[in-house]
Coordinates of C-alpha atoms in Angstrom, one line a residue:
X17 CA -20.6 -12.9 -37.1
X18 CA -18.6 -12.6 -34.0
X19 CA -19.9 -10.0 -31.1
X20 CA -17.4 -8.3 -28.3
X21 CA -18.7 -5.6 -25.7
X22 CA -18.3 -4.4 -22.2
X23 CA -20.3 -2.2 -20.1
X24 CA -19.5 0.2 -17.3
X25 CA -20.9 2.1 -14.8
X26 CA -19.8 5.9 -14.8
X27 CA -20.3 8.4 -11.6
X28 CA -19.9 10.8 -14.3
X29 CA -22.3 13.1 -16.9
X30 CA -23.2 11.5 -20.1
X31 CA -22.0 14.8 -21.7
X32 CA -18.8 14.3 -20.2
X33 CA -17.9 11.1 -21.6
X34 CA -18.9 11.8 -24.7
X35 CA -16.3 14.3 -24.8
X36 CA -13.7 11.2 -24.0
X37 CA -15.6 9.7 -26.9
X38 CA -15.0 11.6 -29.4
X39 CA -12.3 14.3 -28.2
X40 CA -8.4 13.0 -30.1
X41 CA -6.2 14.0 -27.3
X42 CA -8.6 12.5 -24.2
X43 CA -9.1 9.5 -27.0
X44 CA -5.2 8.8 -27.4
X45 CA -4.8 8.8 -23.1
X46 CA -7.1 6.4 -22.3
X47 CA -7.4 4.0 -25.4
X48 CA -4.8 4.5 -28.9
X49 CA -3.5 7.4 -30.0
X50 CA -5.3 9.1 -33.0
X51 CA -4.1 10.2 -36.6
X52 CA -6.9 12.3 -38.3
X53 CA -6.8 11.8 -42.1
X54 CA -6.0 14.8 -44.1
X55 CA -9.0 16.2 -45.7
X56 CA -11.6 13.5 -44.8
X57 CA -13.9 14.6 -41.9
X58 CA -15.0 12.1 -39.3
X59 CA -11.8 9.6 -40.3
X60 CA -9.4 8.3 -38.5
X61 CA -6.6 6.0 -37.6
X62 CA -6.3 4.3 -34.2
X63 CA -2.8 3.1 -33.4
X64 CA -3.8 -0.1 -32.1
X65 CA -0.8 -2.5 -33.6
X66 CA 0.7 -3.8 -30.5
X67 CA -2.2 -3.8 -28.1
X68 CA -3.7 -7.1 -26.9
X69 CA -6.2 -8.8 -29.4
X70 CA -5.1 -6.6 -32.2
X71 CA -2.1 -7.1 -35.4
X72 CA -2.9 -3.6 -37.0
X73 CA -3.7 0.0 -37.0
X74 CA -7.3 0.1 -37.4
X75 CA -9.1 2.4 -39.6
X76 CA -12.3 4.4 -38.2
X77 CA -15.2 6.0 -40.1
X78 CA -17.8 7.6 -38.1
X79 CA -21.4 6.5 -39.8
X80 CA -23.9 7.5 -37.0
X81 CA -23.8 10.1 -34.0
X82 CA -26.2 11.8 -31.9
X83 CA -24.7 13.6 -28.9
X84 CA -24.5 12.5 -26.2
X85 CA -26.1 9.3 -26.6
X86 CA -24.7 6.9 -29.5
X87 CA -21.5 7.1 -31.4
X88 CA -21.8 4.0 -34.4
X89 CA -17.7 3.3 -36.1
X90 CA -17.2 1.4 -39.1
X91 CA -13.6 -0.2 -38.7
X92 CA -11.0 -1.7 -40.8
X93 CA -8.1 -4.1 -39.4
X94 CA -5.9 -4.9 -42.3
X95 CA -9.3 -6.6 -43.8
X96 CA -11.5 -7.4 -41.1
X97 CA -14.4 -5.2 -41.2
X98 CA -16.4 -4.4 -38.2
X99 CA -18.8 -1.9 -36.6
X100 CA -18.7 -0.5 -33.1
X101 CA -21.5 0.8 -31.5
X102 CA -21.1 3.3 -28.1
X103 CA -24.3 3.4 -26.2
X104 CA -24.6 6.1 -23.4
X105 CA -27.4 5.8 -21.1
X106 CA -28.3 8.6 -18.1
X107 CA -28.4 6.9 -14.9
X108 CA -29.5 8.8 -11.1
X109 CA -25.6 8.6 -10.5
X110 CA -24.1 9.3 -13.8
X111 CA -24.5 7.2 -16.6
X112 CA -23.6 3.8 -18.1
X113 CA -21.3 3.4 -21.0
X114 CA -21.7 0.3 -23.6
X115 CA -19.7 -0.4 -26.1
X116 CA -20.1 -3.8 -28.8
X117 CA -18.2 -4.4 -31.5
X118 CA -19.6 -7.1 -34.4
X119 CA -17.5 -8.1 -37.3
X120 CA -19.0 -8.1 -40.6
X121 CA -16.3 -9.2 -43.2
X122 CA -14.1 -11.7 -42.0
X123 CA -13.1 -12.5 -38.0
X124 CA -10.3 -13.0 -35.1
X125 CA -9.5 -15.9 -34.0
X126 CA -9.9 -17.8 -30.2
X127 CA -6.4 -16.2 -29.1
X128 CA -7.2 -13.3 -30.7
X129 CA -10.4 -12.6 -29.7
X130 CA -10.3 -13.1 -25.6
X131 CA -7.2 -10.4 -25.5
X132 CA -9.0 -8.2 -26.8
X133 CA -12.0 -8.0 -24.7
X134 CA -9.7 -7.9 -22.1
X135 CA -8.2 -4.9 -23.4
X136 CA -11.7 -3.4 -24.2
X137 CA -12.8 -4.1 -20.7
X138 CA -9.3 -2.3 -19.2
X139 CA -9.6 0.4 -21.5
X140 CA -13.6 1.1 -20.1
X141 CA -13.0 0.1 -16.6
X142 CA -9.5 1.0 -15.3
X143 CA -8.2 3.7 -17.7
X144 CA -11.4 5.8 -18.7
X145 CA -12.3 6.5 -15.1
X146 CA -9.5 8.0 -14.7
X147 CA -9.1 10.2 -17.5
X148 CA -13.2 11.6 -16.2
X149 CA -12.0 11.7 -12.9
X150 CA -9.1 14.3 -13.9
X151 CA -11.6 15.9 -16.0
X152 CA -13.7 16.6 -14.1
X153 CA -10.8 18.3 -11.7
X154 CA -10.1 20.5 -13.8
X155 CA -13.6 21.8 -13.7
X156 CA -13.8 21.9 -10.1
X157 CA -10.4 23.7 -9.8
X158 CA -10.8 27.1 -11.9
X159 CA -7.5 28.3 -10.4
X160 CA -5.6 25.1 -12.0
X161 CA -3.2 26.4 -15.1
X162 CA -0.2 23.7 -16.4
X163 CA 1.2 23.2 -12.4
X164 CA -0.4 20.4 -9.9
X165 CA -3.2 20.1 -8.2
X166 CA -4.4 22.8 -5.5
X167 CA -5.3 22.4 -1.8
X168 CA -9.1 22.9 -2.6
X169 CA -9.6 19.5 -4.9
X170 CA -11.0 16.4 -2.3
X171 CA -8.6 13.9 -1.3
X172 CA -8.1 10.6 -2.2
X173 CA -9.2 8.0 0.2
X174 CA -6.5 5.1 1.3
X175 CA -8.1 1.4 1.3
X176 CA -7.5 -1.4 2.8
X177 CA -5.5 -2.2 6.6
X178 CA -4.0 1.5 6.4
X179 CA -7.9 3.1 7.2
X180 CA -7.3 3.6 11.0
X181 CA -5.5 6.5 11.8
X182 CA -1.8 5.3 12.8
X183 CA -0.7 8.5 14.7
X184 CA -4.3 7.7 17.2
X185 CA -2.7 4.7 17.9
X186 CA 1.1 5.9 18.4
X187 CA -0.2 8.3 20.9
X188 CA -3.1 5.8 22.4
X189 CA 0.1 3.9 23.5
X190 CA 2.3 6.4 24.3
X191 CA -0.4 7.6 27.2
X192 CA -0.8 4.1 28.3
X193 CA 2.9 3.2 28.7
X194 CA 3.4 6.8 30.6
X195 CA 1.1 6.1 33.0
X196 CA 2.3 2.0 33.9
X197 CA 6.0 3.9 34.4
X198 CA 4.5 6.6 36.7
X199 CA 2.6 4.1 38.6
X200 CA 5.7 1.4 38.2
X201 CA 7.9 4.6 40.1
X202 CA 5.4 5.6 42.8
X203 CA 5.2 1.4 44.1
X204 CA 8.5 1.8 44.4
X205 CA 9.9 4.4 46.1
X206 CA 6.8 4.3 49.2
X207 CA 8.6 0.4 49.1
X208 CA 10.6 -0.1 52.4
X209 CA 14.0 -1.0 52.4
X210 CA 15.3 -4.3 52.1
X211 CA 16.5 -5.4 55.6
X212 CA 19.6 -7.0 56.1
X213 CA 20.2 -10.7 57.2
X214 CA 20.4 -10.9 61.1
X215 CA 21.4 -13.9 63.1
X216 CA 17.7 -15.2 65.1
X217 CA 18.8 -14.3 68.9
X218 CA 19.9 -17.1 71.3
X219 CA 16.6 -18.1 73.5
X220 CA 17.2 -16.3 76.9
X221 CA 15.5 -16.7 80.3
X222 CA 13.6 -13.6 80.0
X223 CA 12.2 -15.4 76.5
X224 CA 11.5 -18.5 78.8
X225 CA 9.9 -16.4 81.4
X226 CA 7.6 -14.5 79.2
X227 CA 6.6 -17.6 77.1
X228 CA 5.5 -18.9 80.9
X229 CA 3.6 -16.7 82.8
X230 CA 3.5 -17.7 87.2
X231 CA 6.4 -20.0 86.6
X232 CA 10.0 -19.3 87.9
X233 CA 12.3 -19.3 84.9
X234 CA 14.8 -22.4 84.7
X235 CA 18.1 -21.5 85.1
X236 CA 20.2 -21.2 81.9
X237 CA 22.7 -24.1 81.9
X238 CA 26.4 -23.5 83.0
X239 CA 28.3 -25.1 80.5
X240 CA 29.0 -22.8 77.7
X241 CA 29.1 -25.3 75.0
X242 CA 26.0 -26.0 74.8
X243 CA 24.9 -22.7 74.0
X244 CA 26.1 -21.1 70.6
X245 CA 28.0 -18.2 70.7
X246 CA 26.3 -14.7 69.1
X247 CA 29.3 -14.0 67.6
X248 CA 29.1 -17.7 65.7
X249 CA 25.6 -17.8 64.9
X250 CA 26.2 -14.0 63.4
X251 CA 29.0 -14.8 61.4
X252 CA 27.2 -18.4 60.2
X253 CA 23.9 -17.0 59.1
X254 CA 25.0 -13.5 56.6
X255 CA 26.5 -14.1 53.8
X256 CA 30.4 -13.7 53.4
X257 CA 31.2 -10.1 51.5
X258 CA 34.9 -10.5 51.3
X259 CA 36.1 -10.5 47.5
X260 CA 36.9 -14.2 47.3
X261 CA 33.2 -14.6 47.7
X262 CA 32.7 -12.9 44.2
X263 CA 33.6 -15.1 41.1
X264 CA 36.5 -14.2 39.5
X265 CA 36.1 -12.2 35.9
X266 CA 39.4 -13.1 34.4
X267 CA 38.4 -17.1 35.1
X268 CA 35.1 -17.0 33.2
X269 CA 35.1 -16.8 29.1
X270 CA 32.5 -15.0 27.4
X271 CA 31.1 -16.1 24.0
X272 CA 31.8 -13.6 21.0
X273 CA 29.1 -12.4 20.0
X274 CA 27.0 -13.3 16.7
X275 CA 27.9 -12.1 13.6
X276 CA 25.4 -8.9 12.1
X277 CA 22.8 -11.1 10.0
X278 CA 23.0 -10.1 6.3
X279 CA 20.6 -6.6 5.4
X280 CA 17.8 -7.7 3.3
X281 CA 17.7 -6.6 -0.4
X282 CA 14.7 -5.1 -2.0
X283 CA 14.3 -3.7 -5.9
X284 CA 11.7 -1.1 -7.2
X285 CA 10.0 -1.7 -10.6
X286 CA 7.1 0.0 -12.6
X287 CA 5.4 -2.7 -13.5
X288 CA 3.2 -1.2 -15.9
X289 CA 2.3 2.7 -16.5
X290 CA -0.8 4.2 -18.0
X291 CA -2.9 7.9 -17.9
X292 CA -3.1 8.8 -14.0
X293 CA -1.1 6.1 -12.4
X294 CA 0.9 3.1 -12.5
X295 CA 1.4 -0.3 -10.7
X296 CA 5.0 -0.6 -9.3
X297 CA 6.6 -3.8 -7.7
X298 CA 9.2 -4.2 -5.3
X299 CA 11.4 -7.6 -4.8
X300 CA 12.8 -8.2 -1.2
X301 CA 15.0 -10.2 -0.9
X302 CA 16.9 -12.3 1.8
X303 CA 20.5 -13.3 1.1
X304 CA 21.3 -14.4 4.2
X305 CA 21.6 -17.3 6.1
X306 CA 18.4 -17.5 8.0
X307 CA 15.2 -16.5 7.9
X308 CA 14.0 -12.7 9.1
X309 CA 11.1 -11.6 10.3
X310 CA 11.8 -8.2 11.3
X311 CA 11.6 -6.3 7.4
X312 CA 10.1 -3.1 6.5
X313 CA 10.1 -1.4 3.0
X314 CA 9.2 2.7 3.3
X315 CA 8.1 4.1 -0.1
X316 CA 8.2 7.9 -0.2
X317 CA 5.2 8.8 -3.2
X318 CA 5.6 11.7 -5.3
X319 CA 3.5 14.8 -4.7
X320 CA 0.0 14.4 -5.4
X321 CA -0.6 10.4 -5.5
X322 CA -1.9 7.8 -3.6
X323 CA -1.9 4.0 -3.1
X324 CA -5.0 2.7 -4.4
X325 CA -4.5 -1.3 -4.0
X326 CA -1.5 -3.6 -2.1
X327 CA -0.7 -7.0 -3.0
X328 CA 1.5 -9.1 -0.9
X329 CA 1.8 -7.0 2.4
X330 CA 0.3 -5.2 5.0
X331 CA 0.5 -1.4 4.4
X332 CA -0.1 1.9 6.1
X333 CA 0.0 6.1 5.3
X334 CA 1.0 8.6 6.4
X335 CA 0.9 11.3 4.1
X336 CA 2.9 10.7 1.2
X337 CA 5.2 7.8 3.1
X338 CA 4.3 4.1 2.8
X339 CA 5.7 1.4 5.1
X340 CA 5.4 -2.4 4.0
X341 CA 5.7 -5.3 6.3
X342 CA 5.1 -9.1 5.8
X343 CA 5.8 -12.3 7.3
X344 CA 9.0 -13.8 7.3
X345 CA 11.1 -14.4 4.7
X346 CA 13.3 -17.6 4.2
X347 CA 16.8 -18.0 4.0
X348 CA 17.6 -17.3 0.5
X349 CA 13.8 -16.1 -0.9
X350 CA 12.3 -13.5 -1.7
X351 CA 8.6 -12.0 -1.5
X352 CA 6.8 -9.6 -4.4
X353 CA 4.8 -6.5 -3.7
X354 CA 2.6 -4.8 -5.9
X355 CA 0.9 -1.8 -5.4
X356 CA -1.4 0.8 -8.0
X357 CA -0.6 4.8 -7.1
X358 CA -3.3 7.3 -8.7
X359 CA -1.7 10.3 -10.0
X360 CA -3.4 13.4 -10.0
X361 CA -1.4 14.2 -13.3
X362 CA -2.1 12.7 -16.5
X363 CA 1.8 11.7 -17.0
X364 CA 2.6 9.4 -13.8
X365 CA 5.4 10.0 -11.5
X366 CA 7.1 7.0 -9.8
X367 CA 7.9 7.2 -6.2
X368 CA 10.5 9.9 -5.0
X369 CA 12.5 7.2 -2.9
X370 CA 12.5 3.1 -1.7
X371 CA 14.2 2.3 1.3
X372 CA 14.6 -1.5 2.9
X373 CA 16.2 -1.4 6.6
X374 CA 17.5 2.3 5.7
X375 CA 19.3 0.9 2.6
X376 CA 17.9 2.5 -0.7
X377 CA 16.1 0.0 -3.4
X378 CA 17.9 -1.0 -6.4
X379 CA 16.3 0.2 -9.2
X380 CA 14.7 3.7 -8.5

């Protein structure tokens, strides 16, 4: 006998996921799509051939239910018998959802086996959240019909580096660099005017006199030699202004400047899409010749969705535009970025546009 389970906490009714339990649309969006069999109540088949951890369609018989608190399937996989049992448990926050699964005719193997908890635990953790969540929307909002979502429904909170507001900041620093200019203007014009260069006067016998109070001032000498002329000492001590002072432009060759580096490259992909939402990746690239620094990606999100989770860059909102930056990139590499987007419709809608350095993404 070989046992399988998962268990998850729900911020939901147990009456409402036993709806996603045993309703065949709400089944089919969040775990395989279902084919009722003609004329045999409570039977089913789950279209499981393909997923992770299973080779075939699986066959399901309902044997024991008692809403809203236990659902008991026996199952067939092309031969391996097995019974599931979902456990649903009130809680003071919602309620908690267990689900095992024990074989009892035949097995799976080790590489069969692991994948498929995996996708058990996906399915209970990731995927049926989701589906509640929009259910429960559409209880909330009675003036919802087949368009999006109104005004009324609460928004979706943003984690991760993007939770301060960015436009506080823009204008935080906007004030603060408007007042250093004001103040930066003010110093200068109450600044006196630069003085020109003067010659220092030639000592005179007043100077002499004044510097030597009582005394009888000597008598300047009489050989004018030996006293510098104004006119010399003016002419020595400013600086020359004619035009052969000034270098010369034709003489002096000015380097051509650098060549534009090479734009950076970036391409959009949905990595994987399921009921509400989707991971999408973007690839930037650097084909240049050095390494930049300076790179920004600028995701414009459909109507209605959110970033839930980044991987591989800083990130910030505002509204439905998301700007990635990251640290440099080398000459010739590239960096990944991955990012989940909730949708508030159950059919997920990539992003409306992906720009790198105002050049659109490949791939979009």
């Amino acid at each position: 006998m070989i046992e399988i389970g998962a268990q998850v906490e729900l911020s939901h009714p147990a009456e409402r996921v036993w709806r996603a339990l045993t309703d065949r649309e709400l089944l089919g969006r969040w775990f395989a799509d279902v084919e009722l069999v003609e004329g045999v109540p409570d039977r089913m088949l789950l279209r499981t051939a393909g997923l992770p951890g299973f080779q075939a369609d699986v066959e399901v018989e309902v044997t024991e239910r008692r809403e809203p608190d236990l659902l008991v399937l026996a199952c067939d996989e092309a031969g391996r018998l097995s019974e599931v049992t979902c456990d649903v448990t009130a809680t003071t926050q919602g309620c908690r959802l267990e689900v095992r699964e024990v074989t009892t005719h035949g097995g799976w193997s080790v590489e069969q086996q692991k994948p498929r908890e995996q996708q058990l635990r996906q399915a209970l953790t990731v995927r049926l959240p989701a589906i509640l969540d929009w259910f429960a929307f559409q209880q909330v909002d009675l003036r919802r019909a087949d368009g999006g979502m109104t005004a009324e429904l609460p928004l979706v909170g943003v984690r991760g580096r993007a939770g301060r507001n960015p436009r506080r900041r823009r204008t935080l620093v906007a004030v603060v660099a408007g007042a250093v200019l004001v103040a930066g203007t003010a110093a200068w014009v109450t600044l006196p005017p630069d003085p020109k260069p003067v010659a220092a006067p030639a000592p005179s016998a007043t100077a002499s006199a004044t510097l030597t109070p009582g005394r009888t001032a000597a008598a300047p000498a009489a050989t004018p030699s030996t006293r510098p002329s104004r006119t010399t000492a003016s002419a020595t001590s400013r600086p020359s202004r004619t035009p052969s002072a000034k270098p010369s432009r034709t003489s002096t060759s000015v380097a051509p400047p650098p060549p534009p580096p090479t734009p950076m490259s970036a391409r959009y992909e949905t990595d994987s899409s399921r009921l509400f939402g989707y991971t999408g990746e973007i690839v930037v690239g650097n084909p240049g010749a050095a390494s930049v620094a300076d790179w920004a990606v600028v995701v414009t999100l459909a109507e209605g969705t959110t970033v839930d989770d980044v991987d591989g860059a800083n990130w910030r909102q505002d509204g439905r535009t998301i700007t990635f930056t990251g640290t440099a990139v080398a000459a010739g590499g590239s960096r990944t970025i991955s990012f989940d987007v909730r949708d508030s419709r159950p059919k997920a809608r990539e992003p409306e546009s992906c720009t790198i350095g105002g050049q659109p993404c490949t791939g979009l």
